[in-house]
JSON list of C-alpha atoms and ligand atoms in Angstrom, two decimals:
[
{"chain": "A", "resi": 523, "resn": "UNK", "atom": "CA", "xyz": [1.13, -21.32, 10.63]},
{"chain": "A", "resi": 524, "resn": "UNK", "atom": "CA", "xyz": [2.58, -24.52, 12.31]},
{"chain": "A", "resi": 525, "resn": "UNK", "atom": "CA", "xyz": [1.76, -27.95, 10.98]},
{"chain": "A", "resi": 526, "resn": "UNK", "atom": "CA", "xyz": [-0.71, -28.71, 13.73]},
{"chain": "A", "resi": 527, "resn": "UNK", "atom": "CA", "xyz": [-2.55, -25.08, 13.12]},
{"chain": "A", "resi": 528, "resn": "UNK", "atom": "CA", "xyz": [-3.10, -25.65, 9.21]},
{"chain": "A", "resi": 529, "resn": "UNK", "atom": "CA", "xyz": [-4.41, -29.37, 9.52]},
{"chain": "A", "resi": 530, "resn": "UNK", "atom": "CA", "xyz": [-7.29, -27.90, 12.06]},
{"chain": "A", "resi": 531, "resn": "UNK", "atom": "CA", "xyz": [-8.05, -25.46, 9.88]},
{"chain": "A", "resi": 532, "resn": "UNK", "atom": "CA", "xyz": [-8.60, -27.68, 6.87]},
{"chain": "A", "resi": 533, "resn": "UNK", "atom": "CA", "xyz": [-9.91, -30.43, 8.29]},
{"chain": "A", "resi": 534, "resn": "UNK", "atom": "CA", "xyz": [-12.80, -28.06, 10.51]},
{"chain": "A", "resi": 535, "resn": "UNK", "atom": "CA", "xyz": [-15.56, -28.82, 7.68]},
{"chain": "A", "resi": 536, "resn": "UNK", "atom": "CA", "xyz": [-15.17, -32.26, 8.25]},
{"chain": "A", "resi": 537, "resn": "UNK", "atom": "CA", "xyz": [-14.07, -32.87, 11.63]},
{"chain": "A", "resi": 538, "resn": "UNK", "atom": "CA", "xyz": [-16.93, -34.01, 13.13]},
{"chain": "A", "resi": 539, "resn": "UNK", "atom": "CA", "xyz": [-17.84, -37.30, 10.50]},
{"chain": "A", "resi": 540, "resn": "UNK", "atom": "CA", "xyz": [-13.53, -38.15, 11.23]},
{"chain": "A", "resi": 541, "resn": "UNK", "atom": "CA", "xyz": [-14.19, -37.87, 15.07]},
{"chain": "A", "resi": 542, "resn": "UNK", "atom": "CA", "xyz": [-17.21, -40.33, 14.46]},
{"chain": "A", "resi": 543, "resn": "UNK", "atom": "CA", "xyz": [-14.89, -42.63, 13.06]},
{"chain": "A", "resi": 544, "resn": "UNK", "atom": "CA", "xyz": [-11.94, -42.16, 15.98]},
{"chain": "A", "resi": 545, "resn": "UNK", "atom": "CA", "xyz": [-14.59, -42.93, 18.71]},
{"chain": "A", "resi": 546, "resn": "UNK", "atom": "CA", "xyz": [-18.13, -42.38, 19.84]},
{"chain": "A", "resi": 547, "resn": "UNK", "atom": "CA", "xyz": [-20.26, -40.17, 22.07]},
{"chain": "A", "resi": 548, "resn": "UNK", "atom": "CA", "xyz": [-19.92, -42.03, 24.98]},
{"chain": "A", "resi": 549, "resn": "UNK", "atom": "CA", "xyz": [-16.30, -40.58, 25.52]},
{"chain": "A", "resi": 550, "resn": "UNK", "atom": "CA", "xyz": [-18.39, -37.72, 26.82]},
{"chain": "A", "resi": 551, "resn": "UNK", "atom": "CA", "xyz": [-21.06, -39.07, 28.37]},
{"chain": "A", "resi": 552, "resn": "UNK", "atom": "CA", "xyz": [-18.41, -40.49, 30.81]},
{"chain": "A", "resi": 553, "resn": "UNK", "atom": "CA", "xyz": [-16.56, -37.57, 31.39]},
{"chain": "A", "resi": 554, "resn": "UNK", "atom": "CA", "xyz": [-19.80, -35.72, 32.19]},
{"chain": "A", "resi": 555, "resn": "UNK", "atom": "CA", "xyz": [-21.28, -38.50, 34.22]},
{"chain": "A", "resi": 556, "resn": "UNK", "atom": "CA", "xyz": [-17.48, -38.32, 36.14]},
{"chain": "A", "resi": 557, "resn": "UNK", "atom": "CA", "xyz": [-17.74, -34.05, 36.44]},
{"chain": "A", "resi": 558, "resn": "UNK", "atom": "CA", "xyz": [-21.66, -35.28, 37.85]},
{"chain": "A", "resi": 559, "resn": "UNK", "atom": "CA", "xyz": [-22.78, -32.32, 35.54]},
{"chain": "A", "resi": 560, "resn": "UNK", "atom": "CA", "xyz": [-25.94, -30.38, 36.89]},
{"chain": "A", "resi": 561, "resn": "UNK", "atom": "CA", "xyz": [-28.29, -28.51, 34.14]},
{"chain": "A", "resi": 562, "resn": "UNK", "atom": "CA", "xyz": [-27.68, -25.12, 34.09]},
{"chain": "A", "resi": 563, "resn": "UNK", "atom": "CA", "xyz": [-24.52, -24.39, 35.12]},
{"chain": "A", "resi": 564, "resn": "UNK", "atom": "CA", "xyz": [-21.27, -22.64, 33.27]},
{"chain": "A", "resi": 565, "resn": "UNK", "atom": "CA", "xyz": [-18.78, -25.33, 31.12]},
{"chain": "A", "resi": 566, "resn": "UNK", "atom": "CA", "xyz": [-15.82, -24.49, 29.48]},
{"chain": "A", "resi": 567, "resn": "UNK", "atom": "CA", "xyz": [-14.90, -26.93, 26.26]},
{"chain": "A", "resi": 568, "resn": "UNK", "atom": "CA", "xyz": [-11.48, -26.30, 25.82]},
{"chain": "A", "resi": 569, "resn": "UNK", "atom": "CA", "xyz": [-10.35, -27.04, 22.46]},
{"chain": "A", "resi": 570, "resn": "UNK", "atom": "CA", "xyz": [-13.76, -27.63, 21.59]},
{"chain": "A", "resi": 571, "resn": "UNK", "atom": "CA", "xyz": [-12.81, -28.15, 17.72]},
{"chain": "A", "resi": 572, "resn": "UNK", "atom": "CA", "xyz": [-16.51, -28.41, 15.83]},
{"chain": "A", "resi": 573, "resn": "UNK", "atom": "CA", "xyz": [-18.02, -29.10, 19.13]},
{"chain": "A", "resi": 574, "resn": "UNK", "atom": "CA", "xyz": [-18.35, -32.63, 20.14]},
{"chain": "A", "resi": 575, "resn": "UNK", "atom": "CA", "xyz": [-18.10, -31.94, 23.53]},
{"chain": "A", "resi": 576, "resn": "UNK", "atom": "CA", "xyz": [-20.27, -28.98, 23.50]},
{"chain": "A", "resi": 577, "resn": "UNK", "atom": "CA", "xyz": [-23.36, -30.93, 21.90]},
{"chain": "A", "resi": 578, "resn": "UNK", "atom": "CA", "xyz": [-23.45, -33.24, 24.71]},
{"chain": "A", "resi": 579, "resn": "UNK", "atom": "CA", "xyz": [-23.31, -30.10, 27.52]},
{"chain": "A", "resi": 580, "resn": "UNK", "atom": "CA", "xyz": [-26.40, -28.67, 25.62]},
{"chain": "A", "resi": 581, "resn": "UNK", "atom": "CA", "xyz": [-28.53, -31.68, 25.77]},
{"chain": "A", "resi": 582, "resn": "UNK", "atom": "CA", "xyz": [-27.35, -31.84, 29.02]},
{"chain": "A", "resi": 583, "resn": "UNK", "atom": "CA", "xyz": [-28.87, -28.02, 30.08]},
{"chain": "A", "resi": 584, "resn": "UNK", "atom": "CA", "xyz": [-25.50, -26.56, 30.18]},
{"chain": "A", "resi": 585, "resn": "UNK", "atom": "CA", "xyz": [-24.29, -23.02, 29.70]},
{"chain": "A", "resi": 586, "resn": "UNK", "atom": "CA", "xyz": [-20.83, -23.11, 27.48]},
{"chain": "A", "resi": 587, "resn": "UNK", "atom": "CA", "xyz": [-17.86, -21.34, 26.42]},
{"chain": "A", "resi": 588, "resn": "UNK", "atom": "CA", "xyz": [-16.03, -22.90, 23.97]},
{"chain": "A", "resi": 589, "resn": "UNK", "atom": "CA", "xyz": [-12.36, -22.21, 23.52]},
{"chain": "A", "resi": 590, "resn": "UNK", "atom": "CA", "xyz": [-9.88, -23.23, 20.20]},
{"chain": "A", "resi": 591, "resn": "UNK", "atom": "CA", "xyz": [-7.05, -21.28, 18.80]},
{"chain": "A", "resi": 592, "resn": "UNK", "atom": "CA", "xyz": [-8.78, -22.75, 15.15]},
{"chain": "A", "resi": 593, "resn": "UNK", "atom": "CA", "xyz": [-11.19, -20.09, 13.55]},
{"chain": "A", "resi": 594, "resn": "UNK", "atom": "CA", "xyz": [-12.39, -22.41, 10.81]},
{"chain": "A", "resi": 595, "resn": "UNK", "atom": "CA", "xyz": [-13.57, -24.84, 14.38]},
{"chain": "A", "resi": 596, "resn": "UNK", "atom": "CA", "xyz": [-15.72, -22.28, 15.64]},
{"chain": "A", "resi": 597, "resn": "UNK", "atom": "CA", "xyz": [-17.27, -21.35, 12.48]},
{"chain": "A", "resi": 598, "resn": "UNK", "atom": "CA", "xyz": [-17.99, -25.04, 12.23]},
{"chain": "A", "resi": 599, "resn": "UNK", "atom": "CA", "xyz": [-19.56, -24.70, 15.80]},
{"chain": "A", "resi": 600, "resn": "UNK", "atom": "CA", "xyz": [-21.48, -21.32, 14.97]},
{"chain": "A", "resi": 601, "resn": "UNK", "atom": "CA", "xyz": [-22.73, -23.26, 12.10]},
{"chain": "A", "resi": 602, "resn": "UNK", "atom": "CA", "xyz": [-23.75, -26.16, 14.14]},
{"chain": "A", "resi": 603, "resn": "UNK", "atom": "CA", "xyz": [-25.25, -24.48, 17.59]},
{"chain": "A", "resi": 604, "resn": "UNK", "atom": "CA", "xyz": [-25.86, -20.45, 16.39]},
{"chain": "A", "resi": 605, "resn": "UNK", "atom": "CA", "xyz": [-24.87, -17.40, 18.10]},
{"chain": "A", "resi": 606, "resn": "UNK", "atom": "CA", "xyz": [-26.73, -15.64, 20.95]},
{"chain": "A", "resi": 607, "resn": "UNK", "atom": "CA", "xyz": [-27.76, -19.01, 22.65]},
{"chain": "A", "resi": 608, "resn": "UNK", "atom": "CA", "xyz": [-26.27, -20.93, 25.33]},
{"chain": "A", "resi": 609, "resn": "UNK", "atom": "CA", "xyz": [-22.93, -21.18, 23.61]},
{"chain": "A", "resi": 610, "resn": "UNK", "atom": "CA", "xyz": [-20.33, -18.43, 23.51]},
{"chain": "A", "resi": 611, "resn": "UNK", "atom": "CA", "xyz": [-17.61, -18.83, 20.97]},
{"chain": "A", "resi": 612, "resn": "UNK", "atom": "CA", "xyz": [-13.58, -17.53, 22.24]},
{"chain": "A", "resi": 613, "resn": "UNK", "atom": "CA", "xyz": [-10.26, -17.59, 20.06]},
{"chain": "A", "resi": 614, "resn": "UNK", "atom": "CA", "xyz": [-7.52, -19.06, 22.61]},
{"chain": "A", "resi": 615, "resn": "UNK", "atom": "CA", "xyz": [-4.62, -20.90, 23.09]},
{"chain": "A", "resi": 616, "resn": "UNK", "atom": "CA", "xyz": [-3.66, -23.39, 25.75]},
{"chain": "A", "resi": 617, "resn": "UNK", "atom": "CA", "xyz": [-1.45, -21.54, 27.90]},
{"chain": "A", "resi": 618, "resn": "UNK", "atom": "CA", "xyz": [-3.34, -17.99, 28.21]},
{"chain": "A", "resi": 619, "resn": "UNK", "atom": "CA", "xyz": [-7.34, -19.15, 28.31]},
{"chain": "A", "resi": 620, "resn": "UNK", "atom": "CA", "xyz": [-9.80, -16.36, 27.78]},
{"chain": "A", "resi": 621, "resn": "UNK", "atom": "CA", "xyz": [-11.17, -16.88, 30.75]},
{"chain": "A", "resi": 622, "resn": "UNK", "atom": "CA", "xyz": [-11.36, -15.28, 34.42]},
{"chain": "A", "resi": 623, "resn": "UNK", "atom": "CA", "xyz": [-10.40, -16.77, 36.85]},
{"chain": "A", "resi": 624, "resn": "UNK", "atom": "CA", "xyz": [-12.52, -18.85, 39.13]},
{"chain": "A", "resi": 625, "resn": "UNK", "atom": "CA", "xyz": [-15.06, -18.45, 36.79]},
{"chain": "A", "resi": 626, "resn": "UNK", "atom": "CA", "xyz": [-16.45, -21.06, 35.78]},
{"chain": "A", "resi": 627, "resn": "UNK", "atom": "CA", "xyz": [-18.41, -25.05, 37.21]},
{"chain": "A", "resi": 628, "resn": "UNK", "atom": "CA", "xyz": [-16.51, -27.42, 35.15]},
{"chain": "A", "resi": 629, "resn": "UNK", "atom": "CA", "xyz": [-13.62, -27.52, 32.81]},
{"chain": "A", "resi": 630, "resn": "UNK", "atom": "CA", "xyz": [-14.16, -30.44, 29.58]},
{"chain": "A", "resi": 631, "resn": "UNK", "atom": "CA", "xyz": [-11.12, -31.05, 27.21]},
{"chain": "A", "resi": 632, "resn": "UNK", "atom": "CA", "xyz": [-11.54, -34.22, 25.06]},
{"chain": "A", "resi": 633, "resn": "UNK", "atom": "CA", "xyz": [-8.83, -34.81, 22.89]},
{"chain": "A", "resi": 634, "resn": "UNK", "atom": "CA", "xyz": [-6.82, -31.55, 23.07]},
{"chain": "A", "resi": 635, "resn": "UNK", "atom": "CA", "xyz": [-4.09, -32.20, 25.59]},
{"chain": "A", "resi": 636, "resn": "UNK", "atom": "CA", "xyz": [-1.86, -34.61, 23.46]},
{"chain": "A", "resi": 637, "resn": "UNK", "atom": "CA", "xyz": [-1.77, -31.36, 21.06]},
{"chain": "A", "resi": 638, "resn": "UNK", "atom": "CA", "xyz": [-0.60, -28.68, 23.25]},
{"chain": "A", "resi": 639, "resn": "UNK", "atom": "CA", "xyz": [2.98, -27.42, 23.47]},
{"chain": "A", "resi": 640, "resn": "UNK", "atom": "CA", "xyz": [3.10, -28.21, 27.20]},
{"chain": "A", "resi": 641, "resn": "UNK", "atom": "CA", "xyz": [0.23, -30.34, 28.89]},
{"chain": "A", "resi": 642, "resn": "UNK", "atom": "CA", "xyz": [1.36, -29.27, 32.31]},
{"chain": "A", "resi": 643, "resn": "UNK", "atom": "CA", "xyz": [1.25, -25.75, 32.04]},
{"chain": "A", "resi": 644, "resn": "UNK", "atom": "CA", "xyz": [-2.08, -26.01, 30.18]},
{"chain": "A", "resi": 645, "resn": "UNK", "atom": "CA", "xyz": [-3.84, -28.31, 33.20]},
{"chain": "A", "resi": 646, "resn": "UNK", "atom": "CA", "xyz": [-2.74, -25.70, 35.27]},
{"chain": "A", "resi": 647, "resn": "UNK", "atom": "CA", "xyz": [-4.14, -22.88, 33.17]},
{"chain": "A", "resi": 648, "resn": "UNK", "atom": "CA", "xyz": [-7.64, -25.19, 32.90]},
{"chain": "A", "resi": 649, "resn": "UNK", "atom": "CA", "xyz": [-7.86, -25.48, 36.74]},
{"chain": "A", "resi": 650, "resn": "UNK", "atom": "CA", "xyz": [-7.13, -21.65, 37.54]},
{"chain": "A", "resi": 651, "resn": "UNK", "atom": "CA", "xyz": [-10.48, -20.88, 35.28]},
{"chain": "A", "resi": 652, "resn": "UNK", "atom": "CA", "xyz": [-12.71, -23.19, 37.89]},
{"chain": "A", "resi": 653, "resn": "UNK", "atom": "CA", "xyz": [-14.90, -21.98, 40.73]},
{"chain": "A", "resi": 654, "resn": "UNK", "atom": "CA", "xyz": [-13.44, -23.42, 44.35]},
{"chain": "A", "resi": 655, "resn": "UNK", "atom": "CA", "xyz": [-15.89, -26.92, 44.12]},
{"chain": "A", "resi": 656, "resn": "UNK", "atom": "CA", "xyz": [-15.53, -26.69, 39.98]},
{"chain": "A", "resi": 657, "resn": "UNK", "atom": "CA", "xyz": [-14.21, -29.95, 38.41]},
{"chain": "A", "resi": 658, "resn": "UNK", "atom": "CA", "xyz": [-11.86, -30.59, 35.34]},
{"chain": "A", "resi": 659, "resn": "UNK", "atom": "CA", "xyz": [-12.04, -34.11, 33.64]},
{"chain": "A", "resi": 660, "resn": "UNK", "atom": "CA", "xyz": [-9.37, -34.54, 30.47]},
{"chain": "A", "resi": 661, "resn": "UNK", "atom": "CA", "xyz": [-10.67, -37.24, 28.36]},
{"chain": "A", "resi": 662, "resn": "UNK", "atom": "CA", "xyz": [-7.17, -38.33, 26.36]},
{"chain": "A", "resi": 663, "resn": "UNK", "atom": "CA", "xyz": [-5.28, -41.14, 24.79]},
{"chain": "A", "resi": 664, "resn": "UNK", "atom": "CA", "xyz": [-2.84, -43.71, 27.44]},
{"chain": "A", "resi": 665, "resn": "UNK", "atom": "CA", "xyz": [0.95, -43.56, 26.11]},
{"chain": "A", "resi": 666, "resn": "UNK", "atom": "CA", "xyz": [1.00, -45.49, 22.57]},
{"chain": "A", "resi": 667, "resn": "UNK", "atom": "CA", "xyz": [3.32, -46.14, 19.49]},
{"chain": "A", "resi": 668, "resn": "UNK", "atom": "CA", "xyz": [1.62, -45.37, 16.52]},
{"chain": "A", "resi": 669, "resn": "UNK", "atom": "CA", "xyz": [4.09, -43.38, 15.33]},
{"chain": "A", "resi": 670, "resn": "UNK", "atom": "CA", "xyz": [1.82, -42.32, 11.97]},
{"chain": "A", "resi": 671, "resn": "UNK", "atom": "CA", "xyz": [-0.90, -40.46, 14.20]},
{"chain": "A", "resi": 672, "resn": "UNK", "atom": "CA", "xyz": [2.39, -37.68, 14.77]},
{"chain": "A", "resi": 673, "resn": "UNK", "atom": "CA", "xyz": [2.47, -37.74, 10.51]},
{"chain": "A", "resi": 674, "resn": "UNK", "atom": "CA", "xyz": [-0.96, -37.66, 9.67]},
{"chain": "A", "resi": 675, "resn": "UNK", "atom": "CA", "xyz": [-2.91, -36.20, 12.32]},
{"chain": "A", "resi": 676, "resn": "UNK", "atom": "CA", "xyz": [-0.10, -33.69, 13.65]},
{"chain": "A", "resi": 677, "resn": "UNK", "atom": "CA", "xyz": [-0.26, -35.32, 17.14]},
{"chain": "A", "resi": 678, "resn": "UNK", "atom": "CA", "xyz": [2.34, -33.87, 19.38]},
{"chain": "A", "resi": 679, "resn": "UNK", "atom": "CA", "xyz": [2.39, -36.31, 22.14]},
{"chain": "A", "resi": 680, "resn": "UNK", "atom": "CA", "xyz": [2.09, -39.97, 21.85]},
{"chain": "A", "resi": 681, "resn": "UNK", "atom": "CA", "xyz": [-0.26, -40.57, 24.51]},
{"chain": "A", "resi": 682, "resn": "UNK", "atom": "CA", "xyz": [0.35, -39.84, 28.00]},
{"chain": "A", "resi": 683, "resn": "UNK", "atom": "CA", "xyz": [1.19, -42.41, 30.77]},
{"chain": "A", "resi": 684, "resn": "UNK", "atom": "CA", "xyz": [-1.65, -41.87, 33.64]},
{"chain": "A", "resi": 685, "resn": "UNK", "atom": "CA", "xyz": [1.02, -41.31, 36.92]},
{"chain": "A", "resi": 686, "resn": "UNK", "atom": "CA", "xyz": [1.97, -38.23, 34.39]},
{"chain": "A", "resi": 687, "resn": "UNK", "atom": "CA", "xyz": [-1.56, -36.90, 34.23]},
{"chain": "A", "resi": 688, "resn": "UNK", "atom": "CA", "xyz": [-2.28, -37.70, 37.98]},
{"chain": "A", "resi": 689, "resn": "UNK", "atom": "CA", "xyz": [1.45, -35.67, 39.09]},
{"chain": "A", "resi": 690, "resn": "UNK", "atom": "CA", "xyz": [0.16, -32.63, 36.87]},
{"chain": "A", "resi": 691, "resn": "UNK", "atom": "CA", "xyz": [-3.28, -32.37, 37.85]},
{"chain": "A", "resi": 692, "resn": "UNK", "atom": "CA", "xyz": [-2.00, -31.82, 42.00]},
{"chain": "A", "resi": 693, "resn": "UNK", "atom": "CA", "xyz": [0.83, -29.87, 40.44]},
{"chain": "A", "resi": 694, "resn": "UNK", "atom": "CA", "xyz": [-2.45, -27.65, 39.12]},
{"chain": "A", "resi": 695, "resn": "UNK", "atom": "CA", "xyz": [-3.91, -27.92, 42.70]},
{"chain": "A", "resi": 696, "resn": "UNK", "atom": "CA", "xyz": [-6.39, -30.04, 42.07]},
{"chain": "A", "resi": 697, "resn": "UNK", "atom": "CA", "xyz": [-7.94, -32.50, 45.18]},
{"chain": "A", "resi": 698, "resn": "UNK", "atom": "CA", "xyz": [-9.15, -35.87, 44.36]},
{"chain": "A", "resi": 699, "resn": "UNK", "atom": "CA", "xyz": [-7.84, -37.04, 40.97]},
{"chain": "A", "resi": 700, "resn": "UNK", "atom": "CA", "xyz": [-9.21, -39.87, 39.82]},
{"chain": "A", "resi": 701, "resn": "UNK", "atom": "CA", "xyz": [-8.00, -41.46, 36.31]},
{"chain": "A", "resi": 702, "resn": "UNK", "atom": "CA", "xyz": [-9.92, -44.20, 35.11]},
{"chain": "A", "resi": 703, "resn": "UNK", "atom": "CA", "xyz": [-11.20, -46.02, 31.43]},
{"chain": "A", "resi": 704, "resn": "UNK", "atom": "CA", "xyz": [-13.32, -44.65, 29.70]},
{"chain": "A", "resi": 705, "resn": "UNK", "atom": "CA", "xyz": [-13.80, -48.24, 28.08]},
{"chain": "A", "resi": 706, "resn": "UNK", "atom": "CA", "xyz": [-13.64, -47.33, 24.47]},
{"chain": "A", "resi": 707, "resn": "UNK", "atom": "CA", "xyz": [-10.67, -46.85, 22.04]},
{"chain": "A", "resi": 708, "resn": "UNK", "atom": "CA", "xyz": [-9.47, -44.41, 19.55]},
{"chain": "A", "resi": 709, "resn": "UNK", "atom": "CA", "xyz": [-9.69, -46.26, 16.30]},
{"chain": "A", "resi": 710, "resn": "UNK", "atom": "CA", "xyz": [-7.46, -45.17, 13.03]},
{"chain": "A", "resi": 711, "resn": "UNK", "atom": "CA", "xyz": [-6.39, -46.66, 9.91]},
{"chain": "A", "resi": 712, "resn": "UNK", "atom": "CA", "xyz": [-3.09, -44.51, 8.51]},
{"chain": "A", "resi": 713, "resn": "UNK", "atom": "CA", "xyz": [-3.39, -43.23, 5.35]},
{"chain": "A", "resi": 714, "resn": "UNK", "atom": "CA", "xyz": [-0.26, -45.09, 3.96]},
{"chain": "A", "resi": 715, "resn": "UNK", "atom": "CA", "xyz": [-2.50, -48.56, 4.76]},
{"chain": "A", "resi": 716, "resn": "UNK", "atom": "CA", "xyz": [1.14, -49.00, 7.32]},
{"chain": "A", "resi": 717, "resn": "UNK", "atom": "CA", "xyz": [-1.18, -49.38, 10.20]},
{"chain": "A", "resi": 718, "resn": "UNK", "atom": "CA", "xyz": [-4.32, -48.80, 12.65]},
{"chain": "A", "resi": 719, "resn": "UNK", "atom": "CA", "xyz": [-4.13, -47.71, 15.70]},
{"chain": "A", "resi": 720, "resn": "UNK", "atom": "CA", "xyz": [-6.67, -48.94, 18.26]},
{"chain": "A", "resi": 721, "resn": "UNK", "atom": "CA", "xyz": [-6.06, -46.43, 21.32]},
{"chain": "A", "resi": 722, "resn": "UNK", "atom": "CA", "xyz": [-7.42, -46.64, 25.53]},
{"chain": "A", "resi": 723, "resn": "UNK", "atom": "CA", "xyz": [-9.03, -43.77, 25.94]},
{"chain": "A", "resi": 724, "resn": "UNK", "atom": "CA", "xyz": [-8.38, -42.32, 30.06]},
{"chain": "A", "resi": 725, "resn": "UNK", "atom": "CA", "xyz": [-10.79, -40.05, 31.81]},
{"chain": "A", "resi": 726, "resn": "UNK", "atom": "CA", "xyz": [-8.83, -37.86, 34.34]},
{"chain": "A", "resi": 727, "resn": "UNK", "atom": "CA", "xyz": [-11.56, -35.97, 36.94]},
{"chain": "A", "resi": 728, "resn": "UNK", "atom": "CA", "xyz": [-9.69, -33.26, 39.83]},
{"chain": "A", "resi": 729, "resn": "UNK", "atom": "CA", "xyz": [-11.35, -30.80, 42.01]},
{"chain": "A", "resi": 730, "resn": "UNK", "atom": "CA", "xyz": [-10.47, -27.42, 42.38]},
{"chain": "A", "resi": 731, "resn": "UNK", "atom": "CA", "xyz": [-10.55, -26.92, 46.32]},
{"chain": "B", "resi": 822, "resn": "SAM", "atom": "C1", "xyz": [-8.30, -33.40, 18.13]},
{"chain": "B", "resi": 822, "resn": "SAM", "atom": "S1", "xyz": [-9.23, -31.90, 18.09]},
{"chain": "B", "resi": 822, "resn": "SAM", "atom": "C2", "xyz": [-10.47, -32.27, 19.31]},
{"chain": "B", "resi": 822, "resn": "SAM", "atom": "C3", "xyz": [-11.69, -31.43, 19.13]},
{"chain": "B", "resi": 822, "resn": "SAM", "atom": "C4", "xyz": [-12.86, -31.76, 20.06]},
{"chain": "B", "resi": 822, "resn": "SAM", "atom": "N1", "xyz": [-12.52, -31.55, 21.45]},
{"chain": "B", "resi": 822, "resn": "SAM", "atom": "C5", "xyz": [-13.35, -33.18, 19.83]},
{"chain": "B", "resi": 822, "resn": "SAM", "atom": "O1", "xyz": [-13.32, -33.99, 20.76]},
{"chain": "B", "resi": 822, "resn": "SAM", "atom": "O2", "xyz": [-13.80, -33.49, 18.70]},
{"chain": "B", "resi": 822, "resn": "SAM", "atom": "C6", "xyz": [-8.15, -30.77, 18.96]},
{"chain": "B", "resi": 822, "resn": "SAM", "atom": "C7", "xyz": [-8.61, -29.31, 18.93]},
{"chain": "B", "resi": 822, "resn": "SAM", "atom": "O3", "xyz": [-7.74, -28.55, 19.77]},
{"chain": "B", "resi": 822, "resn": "SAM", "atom": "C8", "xyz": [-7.37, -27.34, 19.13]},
{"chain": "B", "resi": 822, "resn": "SAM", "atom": "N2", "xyz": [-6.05, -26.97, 19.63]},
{"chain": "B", "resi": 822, "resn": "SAM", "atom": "C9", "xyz": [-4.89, -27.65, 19.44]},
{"chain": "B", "resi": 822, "resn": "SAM", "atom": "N3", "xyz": [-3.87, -27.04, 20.07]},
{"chain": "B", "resi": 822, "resn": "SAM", "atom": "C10", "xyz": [-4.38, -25.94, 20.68]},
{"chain": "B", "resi": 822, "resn": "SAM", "atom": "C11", "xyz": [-3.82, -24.90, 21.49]},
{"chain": "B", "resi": 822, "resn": "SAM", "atom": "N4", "xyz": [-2.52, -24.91, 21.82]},
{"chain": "B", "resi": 822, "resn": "SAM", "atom": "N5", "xyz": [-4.66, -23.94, 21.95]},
{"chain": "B", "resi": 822, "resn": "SAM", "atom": "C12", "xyz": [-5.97, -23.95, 21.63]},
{"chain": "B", "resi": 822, "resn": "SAM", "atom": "N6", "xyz": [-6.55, -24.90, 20.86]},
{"chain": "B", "resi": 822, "resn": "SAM", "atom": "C13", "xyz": [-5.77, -25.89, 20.39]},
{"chain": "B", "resi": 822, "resn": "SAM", "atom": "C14", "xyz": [-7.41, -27.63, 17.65]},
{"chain": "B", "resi": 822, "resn": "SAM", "atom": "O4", "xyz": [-7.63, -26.47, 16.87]},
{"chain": "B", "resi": 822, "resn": "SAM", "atom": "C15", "xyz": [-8.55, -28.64, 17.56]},
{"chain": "B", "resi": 822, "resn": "SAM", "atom": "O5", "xyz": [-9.78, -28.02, 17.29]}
]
């Protein structure tokens, strides 16, 4: 197992009381007020981890499919949410989603892109799951240097610089990308007491045509 694979798996039980600490629910509230989510439709949560993203589709009406390579995440999120409901549970990895294609209304990934291997290739992967009007909004972390969020919290990418995002999301096919602030930072104190990192936090919206 890679570095990044192991810490996900031990840190599932007690993922969601760190995310609490790294920033707060209305990371996405704005990506869902951004998608202009209607009740009743089909989400994905890609990387959906113990299902932050998910809780806030359900009290929102949605239908979900949650997607994380991690096993221990989704047994967090079975835990959480139960089986047989509005929430379907998939094993996958970035670059080959179990998904159809075109198949489903929106496309929510909050925190997951500065992890993957290759962000482009996975944006494109997210937009070839969405329906032609379906919309994809990346909620992520603007280019930083806090270098100890690579050593402690296996981050692959140091933040991404917003032209990036907006290049990769047309690259995807995507129609009117919009990147904006979310208005709230990722907060961290390092373990080695060598830093905290206090992070702007981007919301990236595109529309499948
Ligand atoms: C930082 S957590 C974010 C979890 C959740 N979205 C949240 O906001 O709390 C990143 C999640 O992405 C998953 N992940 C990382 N790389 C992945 C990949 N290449 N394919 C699928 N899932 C991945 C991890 O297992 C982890 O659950």
């Amino acid at each position: 197992m890679t570095g990044s694979r192991n810490y996900f798996e031990t840190v599932a039980p007690k993922w969601d009381s760190m995310r609490r600490g790294f920033f707060s629910e209305a990371v996405r509230e704005r990506a869902f007020d951004a998608a202009d989510v209607v009740a009743g439709r089909l989400a994905a949560d890609i990387g959906a981890g113990a299902g932050f993203v998910t809780e806030g589709l359900l009290e929102r009406g949605l239908r979900i499919i949650a997607v994380d390579r991690s096993e221990a995440m989704l047994a967090e999120m079975k835990n959480r949410f139960g089986e047989g409901g509005a929430v379907e549970y998939r094993i996958g990895e970035a670059e080959f989603l179990p998904l159809e294609d075109s198949s489903v209304d929106y496309v929510f990934a909050n925190m997951f892109l500065h992890h993957v291997e290759a962000p482009p290739a996975a944006i494109r992967e997210m937009a070839r799951i969405l329906k032609p009007g379906g919309r994809l909004v990346i909620t992520d972390l603007d280019r930083h240097e806090f270098d100890f969020l690579r050593r402690e919290h296996c981050d692959r990418w140091m933040g991404f610089d917003r032209p990036d995002v907006a290049r990769w999301f047309a690259e995807a096919g995507l129609v009117d990308v919009e990147i904006d602030c979310v208005g709230e930072n990722c907060c961290a104190a390092s373990q080695c007491g060598c830093g905290a990192a206090a992070v702007s936090i981007f919301a990236a919206l595109g529309t499948r045509p």
